[in-house]
mmCIF file of C-alpha atoms and ligand atoms in Angstrom:
data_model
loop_
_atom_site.group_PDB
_atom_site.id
_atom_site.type_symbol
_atom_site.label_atom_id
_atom_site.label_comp_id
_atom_site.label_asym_id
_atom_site.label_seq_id
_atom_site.Cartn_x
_atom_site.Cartn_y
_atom_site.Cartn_z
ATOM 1 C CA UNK A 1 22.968 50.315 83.615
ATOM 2 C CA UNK A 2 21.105 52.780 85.749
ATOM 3 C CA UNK A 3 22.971 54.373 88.697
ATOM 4 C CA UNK A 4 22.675 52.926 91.905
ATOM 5 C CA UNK A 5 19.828 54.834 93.588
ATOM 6 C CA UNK A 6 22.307 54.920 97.027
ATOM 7 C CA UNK A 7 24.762 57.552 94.848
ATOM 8 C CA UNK A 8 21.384 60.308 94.687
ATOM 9 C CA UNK A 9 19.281 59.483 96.874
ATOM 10 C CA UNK A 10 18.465 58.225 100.291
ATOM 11 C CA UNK A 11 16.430 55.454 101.903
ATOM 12 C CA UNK A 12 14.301 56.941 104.131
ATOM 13 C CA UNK A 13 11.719 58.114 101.090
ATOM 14 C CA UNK A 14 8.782 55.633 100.030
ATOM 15 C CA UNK A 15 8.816 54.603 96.466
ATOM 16 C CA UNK A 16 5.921 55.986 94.750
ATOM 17 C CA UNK A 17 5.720 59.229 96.115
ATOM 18 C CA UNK A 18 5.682 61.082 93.250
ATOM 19 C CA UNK A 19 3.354 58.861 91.323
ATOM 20 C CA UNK A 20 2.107 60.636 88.356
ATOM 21 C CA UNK A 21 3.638 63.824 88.911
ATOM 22 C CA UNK A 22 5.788 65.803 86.320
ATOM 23 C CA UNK A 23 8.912 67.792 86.665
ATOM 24 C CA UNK A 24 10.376 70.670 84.751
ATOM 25 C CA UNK A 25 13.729 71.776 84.999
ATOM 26 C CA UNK A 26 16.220 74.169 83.341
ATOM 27 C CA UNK A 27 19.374 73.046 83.356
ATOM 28 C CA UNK A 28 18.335 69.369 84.310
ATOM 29 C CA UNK A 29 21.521 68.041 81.969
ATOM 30 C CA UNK A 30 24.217 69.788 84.734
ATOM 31 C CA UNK A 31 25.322 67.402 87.662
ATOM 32 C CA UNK A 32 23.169 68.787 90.187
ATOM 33 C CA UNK A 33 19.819 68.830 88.386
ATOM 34 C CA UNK A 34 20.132 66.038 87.085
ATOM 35 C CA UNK A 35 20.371 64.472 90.152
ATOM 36 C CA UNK A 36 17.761 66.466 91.504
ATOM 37 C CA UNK A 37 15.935 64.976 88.670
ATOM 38 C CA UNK A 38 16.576 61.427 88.761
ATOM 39 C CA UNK A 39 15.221 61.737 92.251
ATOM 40 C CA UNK A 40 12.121 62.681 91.479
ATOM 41 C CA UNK A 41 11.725 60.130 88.774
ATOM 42 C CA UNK A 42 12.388 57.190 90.797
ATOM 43 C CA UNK A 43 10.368 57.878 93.381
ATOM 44 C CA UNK A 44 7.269 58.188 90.878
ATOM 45 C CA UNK A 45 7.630 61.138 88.542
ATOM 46 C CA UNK A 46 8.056 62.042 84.432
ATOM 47 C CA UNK A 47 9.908 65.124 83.804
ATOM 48 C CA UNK A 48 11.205 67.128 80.931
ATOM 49 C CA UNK A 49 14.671 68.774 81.495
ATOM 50 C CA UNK A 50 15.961 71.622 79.098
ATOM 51 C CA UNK A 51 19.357 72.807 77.893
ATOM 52 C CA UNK A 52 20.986 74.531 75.544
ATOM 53 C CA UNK A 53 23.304 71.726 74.305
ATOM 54 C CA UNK A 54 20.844 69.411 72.253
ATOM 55 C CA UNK A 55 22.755 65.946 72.247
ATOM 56 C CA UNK A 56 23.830 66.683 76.113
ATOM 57 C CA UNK A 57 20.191 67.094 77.066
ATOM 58 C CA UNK A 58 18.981 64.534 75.090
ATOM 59 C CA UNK A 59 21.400 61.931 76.138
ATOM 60 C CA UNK A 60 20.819 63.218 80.076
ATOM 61 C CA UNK A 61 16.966 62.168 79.645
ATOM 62 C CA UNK A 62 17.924 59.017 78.449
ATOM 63 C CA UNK A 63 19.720 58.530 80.794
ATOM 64 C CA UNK A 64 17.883 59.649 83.843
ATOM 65 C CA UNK A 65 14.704 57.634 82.661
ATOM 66 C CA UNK A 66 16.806 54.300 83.236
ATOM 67 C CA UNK A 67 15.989 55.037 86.877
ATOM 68 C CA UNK A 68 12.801 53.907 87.053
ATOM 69 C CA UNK A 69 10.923 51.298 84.889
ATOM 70 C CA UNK A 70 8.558 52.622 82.677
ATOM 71 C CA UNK A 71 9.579 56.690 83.163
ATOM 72 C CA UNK A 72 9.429 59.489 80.526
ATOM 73 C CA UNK A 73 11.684 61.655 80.552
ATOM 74 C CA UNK A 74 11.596 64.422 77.818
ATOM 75 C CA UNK A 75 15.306 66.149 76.750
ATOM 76 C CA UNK A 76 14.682 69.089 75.073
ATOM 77 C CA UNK A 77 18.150 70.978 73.435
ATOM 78 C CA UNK A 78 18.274 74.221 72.328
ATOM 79 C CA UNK A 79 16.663 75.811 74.618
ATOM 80 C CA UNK A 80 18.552 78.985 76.352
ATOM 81 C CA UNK A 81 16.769 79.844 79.857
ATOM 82 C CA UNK A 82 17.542 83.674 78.328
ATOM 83 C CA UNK A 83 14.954 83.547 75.327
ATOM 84 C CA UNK A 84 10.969 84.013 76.843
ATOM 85 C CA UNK A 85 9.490 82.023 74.111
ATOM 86 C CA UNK A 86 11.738 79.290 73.972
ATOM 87 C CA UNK A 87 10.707 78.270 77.459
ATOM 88 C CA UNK A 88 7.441 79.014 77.031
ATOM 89 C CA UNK A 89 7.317 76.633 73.844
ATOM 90 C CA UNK A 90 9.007 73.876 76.089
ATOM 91 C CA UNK A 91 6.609 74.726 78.883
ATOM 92 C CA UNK A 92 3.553 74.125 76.340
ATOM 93 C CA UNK A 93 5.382 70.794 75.044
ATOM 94 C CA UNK A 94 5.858 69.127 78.458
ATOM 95 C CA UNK A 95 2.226 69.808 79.653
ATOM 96 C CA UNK A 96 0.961 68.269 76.270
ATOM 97 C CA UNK A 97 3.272 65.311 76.236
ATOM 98 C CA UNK A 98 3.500 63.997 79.882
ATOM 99 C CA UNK A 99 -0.259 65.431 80.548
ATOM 100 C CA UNK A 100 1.356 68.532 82.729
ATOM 101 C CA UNK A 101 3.746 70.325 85.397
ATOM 102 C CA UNK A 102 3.470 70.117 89.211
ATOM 103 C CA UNK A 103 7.294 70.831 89.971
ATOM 104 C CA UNK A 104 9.694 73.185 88.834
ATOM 105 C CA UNK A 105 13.236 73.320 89.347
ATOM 106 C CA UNK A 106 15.204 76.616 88.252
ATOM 107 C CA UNK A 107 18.681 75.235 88.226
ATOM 108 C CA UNK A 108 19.921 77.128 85.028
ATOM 109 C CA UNK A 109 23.143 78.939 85.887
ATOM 110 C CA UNK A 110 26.578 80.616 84.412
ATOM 111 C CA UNK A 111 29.391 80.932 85.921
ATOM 112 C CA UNK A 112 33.278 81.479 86.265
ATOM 113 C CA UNK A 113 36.032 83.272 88.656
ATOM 114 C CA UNK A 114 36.701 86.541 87.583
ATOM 115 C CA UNK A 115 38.197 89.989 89.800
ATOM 116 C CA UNK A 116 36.038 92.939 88.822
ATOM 117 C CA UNK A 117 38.347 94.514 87.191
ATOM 118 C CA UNK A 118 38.361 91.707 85.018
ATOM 119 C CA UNK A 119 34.724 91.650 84.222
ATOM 120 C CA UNK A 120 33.406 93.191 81.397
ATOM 121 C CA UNK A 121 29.477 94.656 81.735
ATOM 122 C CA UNK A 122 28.776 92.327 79.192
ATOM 123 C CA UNK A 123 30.203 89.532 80.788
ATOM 124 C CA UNK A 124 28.128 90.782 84.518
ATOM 125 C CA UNK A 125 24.980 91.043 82.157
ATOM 126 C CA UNK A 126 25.559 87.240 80.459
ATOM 127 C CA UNK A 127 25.334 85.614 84.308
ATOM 128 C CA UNK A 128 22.331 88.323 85.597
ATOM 129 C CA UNK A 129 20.806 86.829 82.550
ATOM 130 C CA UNK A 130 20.928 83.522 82.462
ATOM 131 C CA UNK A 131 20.420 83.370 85.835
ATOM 132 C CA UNK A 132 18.080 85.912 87.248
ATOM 133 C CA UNK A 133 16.589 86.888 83.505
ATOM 134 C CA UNK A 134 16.511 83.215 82.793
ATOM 135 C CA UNK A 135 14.654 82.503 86.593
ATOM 136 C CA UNK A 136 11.844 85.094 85.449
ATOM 137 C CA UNK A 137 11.466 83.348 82.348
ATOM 138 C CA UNK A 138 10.865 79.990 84.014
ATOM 139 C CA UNK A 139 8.630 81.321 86.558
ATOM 140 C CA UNK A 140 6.718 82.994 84.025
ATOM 141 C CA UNK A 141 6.589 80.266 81.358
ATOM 142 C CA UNK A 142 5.301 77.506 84.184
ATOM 143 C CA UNK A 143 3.488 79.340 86.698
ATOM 144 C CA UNK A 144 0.147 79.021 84.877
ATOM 145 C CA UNK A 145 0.770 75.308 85.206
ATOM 146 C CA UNK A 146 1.967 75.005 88.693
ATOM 147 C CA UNK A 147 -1.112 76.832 89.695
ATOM 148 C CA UNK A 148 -3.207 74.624 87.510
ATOM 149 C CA UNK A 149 -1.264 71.720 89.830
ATOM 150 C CA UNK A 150 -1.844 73.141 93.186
ATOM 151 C CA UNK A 151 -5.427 73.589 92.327
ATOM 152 C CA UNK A 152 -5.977 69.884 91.833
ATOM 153 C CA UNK A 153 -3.740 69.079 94.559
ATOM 154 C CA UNK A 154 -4.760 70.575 97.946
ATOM 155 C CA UNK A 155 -2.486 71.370 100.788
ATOM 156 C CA UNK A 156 -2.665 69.114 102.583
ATOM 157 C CA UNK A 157 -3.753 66.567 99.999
ATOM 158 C CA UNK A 158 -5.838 63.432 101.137
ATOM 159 C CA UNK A 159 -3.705 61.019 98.998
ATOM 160 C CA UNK A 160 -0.122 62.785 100.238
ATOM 161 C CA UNK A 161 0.568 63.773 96.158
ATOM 162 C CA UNK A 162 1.726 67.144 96.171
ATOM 163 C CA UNK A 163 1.935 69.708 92.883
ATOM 164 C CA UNK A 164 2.069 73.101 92.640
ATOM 165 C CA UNK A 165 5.711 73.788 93.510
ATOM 166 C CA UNK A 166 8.862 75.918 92.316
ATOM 167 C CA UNK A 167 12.528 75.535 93.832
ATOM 168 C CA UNK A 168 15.592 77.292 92.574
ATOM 169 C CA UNK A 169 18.838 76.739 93.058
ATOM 170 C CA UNK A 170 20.753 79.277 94.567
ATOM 171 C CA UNK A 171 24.330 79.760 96.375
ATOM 172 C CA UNK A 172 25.726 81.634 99.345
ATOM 173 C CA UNK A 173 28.079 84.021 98.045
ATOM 174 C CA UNK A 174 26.028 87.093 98.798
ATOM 175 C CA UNK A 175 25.779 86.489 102.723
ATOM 176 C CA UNK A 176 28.847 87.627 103.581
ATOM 177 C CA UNK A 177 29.918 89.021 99.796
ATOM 178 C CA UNK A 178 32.321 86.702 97.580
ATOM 179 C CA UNK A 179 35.795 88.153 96.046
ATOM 180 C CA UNK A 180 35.616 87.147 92.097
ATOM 181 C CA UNK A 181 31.871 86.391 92.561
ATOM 182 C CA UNK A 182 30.843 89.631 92.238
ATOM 183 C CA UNK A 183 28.295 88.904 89.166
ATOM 184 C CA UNK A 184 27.415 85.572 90.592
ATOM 185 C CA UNK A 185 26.709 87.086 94.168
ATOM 186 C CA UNK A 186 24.645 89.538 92.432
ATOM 187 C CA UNK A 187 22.896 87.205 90.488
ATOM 188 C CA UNK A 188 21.542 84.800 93.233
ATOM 189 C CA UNK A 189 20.617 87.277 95.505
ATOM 190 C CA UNK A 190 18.245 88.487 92.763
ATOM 191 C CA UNK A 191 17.112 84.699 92.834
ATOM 192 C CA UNK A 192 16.640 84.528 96.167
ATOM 193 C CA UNK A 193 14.664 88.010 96.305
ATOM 194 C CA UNK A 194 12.523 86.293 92.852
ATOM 195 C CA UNK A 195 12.142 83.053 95.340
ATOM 196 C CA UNK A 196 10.720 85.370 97.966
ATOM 197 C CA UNK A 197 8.160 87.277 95.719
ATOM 198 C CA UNK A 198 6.884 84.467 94.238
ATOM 199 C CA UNK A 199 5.972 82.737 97.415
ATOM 200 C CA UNK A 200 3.857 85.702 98.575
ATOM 201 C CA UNK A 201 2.367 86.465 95.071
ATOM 202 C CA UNK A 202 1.637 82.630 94.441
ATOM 203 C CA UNK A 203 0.850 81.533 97.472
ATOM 204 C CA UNK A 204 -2.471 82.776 97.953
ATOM 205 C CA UNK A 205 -2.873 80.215 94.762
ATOM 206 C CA UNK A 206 -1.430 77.360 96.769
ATOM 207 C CA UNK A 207 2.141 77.325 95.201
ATOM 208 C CA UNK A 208 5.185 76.941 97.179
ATOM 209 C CA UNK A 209 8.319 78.402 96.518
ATOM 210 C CA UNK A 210 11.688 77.838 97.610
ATOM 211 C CA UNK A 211 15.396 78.315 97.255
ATOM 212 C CA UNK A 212 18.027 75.545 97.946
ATOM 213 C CA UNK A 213 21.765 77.023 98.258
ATOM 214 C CA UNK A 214 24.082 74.235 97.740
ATOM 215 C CA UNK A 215 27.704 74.411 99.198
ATOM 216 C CA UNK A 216 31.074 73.001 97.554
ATOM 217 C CA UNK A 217 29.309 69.526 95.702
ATOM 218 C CA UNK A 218 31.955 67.012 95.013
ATOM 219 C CA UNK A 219 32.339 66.157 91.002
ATOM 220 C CA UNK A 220 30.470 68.711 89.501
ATOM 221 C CA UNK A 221 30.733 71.906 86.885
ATOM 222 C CA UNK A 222 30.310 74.238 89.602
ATOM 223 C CA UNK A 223 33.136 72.981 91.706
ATOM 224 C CA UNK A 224 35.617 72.609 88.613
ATOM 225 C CA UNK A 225 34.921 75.792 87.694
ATOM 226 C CA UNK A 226 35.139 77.596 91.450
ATOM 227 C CA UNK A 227 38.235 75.714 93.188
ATOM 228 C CA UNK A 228 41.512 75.028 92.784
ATOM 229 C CA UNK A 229 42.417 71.777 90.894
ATOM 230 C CA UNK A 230 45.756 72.528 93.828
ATOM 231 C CA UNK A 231 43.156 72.111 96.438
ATOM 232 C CA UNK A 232 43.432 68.854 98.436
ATOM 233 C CA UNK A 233 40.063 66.892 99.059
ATOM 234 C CA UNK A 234 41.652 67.717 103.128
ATOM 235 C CA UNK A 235 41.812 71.284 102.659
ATOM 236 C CA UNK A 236 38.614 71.882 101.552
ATOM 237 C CA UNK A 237 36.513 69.627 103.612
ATOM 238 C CA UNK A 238 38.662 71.548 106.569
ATOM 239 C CA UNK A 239 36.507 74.711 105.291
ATOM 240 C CA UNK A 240 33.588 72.754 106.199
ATOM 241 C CA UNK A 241 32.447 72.311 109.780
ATOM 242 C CA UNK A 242 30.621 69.008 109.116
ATOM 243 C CA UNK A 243 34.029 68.211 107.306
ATOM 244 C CA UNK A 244 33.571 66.924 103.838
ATOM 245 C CA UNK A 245 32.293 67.829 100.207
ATOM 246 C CA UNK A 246 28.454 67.645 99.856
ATOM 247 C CA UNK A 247 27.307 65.003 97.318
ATOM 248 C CA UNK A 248 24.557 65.420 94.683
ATOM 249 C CA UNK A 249 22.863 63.425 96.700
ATOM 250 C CA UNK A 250 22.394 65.683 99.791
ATOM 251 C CA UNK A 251 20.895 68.373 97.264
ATOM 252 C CA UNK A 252 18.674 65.522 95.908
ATOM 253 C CA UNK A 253 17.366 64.369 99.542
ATOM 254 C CA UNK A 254 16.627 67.999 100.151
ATOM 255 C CA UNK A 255 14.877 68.123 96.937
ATOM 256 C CA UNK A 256 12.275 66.082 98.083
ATOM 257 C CA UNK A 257 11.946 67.215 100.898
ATOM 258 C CA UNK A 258 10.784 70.082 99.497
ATOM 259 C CA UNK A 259 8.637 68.818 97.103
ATOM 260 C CA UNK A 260 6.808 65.963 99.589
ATOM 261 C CA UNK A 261 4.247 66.105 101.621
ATOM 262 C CA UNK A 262 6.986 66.663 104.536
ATOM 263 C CA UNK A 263 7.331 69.984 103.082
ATOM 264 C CA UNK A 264 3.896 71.490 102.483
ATOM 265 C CA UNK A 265 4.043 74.262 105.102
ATOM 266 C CA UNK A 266 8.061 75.415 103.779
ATOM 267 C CA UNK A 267 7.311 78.451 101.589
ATOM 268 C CA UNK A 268 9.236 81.509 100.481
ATOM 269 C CA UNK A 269 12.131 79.775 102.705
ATOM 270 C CA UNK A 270 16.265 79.493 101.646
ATOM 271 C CA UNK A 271 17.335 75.863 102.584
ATOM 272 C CA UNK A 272 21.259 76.107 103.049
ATOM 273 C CA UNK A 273 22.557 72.348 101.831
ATOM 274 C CA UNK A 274 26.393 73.276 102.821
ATOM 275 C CA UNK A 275 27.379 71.765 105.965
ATOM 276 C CA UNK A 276 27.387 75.266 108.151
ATOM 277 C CA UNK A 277 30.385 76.426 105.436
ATOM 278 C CA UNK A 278 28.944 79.740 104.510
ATOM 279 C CA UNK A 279 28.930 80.547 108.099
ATOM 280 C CA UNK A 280 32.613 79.719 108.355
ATOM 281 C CA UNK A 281 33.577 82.970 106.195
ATOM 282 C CA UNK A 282 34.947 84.940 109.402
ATOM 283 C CA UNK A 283 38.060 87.105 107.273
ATOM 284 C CA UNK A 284 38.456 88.456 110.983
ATOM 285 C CA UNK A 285 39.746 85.321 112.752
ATOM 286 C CA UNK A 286 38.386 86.564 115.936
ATOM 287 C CA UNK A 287 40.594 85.135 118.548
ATOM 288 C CA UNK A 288 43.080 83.262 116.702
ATOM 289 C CA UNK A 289 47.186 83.765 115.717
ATOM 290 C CA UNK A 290 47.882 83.330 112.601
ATOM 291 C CA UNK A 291 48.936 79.946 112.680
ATOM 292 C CA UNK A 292 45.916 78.609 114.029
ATOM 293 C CA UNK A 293 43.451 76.858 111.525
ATOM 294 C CA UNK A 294 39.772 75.516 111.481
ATOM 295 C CA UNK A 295 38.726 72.825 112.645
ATOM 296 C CA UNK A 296 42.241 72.177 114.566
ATOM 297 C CA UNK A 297 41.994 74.592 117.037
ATOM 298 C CA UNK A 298 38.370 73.473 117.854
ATOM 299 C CA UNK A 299 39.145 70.193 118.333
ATOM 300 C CA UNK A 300 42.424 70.680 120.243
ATOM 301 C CA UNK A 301 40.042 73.167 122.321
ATOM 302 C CA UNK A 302 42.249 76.401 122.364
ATOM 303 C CA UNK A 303 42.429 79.590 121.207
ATOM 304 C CA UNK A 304 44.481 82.753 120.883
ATOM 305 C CA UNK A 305 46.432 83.659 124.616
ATOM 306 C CA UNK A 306 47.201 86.930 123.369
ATOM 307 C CA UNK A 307 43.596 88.336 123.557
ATOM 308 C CA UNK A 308 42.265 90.588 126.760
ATOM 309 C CA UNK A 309 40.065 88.487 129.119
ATOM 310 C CA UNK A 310 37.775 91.037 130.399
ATOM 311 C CA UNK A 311 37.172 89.071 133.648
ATOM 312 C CA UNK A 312 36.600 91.315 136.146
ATOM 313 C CA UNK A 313 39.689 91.251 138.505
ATOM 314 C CA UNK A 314 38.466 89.890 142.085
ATOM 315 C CA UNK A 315 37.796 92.426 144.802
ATOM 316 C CA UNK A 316 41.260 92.637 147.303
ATOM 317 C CA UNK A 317 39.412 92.665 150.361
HETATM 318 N N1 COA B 401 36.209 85.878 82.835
HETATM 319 C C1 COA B 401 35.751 87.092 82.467
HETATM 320 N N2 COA B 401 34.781 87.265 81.523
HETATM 321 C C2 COA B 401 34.265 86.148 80.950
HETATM 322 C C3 COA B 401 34.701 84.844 81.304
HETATM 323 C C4 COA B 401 35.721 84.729 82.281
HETATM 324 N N3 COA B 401 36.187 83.546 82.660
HETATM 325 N N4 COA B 401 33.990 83.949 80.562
HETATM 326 C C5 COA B 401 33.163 84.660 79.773
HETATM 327 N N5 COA B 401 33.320 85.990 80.003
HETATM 328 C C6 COA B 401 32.666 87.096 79.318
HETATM 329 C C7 COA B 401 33.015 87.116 77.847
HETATM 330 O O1 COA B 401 34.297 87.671 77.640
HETATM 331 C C8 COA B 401 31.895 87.955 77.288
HETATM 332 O O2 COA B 401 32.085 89.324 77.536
HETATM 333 P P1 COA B 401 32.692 90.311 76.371
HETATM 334 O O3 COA B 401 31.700 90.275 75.252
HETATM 335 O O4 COA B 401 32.790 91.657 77.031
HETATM 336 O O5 COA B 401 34.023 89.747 76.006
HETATM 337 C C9 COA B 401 30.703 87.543 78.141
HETATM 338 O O6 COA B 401 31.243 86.932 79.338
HETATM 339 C C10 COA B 401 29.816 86.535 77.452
HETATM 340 O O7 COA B 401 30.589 85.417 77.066
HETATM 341 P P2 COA B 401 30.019 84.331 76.053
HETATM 342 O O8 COA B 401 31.010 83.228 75.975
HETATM 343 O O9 COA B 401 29.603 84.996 74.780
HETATM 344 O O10 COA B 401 28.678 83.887 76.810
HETATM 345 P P3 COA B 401 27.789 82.610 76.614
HETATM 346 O O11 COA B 401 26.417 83.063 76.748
HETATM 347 O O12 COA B 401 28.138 81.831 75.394
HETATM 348 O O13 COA B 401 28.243 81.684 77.857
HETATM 349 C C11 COA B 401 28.989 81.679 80.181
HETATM 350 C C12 COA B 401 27.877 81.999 79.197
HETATM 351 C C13 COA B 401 30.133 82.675 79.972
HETATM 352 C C14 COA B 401 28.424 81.862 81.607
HETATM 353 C C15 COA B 401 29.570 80.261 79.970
HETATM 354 O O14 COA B 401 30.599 80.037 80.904
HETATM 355 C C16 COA B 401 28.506 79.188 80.108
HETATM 356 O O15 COA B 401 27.898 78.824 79.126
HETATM 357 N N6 COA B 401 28.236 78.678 81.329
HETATM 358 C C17 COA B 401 27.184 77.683 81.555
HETATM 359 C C18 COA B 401 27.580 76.589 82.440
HETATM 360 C C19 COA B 401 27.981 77.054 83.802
HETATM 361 O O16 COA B 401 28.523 78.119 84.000
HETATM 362 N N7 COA B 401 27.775 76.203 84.769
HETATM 363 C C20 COA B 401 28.228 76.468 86.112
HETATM 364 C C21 COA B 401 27.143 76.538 87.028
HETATM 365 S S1 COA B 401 27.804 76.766 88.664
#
């Protein structure tokens, strides 16, 4: 039974929008990509996912292709973001079996919570390689392709198709600097610095390139592997000012976005999916007592009365 389109994706996108395009995408088994993914195919396109688990990416094509009649969708296992020639292989393989690639999405990623002092160089240099190693694999195993794409697919395009296009998936831990993220926060802002390169190095060839930085998503490896199984659903969502998890399905809509022909002038841009929470990382607690917690104090419209004013004191006349 394919999954109702309602849990990935929202209405306000015409069906065929994607008609005839391909996507490829590292990492496409995990919850997010895959999501990302199934997007992309129901609204029109083929795409070939890769992973390092064989049967897990295998059975996540399957899977994903029940979202639209008549979809390919190509699982190819054993392929480690981390090895140059094994994407490049898959990269040759998708543009021969589904005729090419017009989107990329870099969602490959490793991670865990561990202190510093806890962190061995190798384990730093296993997540700066899959991810940032593994992101300069991808672009460099695809981007003859993608330009290949935006060449046949002007920007604007008469026909509103769109090709030519790279997004990564990123997170927000090096804004304000993460404690037990320190190989994660050093990975992504790599990927984010890659993202920015790219769009200024490719552009002139009509490629776009993007990052979207997901917050907290609800059900997914990322978020059993970062919080707290002690966590209440309440507690968190109070660490969000829009107040609740995101869903794959806000990463998804912002997917296409990105990939449309609503996005064709976004390039070399970082499109924050996290409901304002990164900017909610204030360790200072600037005019608060300690027993005053976000969101209530907002809401009940008060803050700390053992702060200075600075109002100027009125004249005495
Ligand atoms: N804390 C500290 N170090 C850790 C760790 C942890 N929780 N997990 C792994 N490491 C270290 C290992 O000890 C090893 O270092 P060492 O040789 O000095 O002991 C190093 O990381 C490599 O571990 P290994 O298991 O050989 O790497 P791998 O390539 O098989 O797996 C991981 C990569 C560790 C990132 C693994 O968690 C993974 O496959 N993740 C993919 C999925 C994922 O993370 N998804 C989340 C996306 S948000």
């Amino acid at each position: 039974m394919p999954i109702p389109r309602s849990e990935y994706l929202s209405t306000v996108w015409k069906d065929d929008i994607f008609a005839g395009r391909v996507a490829f995408v590292t990492g496409g088994a995990g919850t997010i990509c895959s999501a990302q993914t199934r997007a992309l195919v129901y609204l029109g396109a083929n795409a070939c996912i890769l992973g390092r688990n064989v049967e897990k990416t295998e059975a996540a094509a399957k899977d994903i292709a029940t979202a639209r009649p008549g979809a390919k969708v190509l699982g190819i296992g054993g392929c480690d973001v981390r090895d140059p020639e094994s994407l490049k292989t898959a990269a040759e393989r998708c543009a021969k079996e589904l005729g090419a690639i017009d989107f990329v999405i870099a969602g490959a990623a490793g991670n865990f919570v561990a202190p510093m002092s806890g962190l061995s160089a190798n384990g730093f240099k296993t997540v700066m390689d899959i991810d940032v190693l593994g992101t300069f694999n991808t672009i460099k195993a695809t981007m003859p392709y993608l330009i290949e794409s935006a060449k046949r697919n002007k920007n604007p395009s008469d026909d509103g198709l769109t090709g030519g296009r790279i997004i990564y998936v990123s997170a927000s831990f090096h804004y304000t600097g993460t404690p037990l993220q320190s190989h994660v926060s050093a990975a992504k802002a790599a990927i984010d610095s890659l993202m920015a390169s790219v769009s200024l190095e490719y552009g002139p060839y009509g490629v776009t390139s993007n990052v979207i930085t997901p917050g907290g998503i609800a059900n997914t490896e990322g978020m059993a592997r970062l919080s707290s199984s002690k966590m209440t659903q309440k507690q968190i969502a109070a660490g969000v000012p829009i107040g609740r998890y995101g869903t794959i399905r806000d990463i998804a809509d912002a997917t296409v976005y990105l990939f449309s022909d609503a996005g064709n002038y976004v390039n070399g841009e970082v499109l924050v999916v996290d409901g304002a929470a990164w900017r909610l990382h204030n360790g200072a607690g600037v005019g608060l007592d300690a027993d005053m917690k976000y969101p209530d104090f907002i809401l009940r419209g008060e803050f700390s009365k053992h702060v200075k004013t600075g109002r100027m004191e009125k004249a005495k006349l």
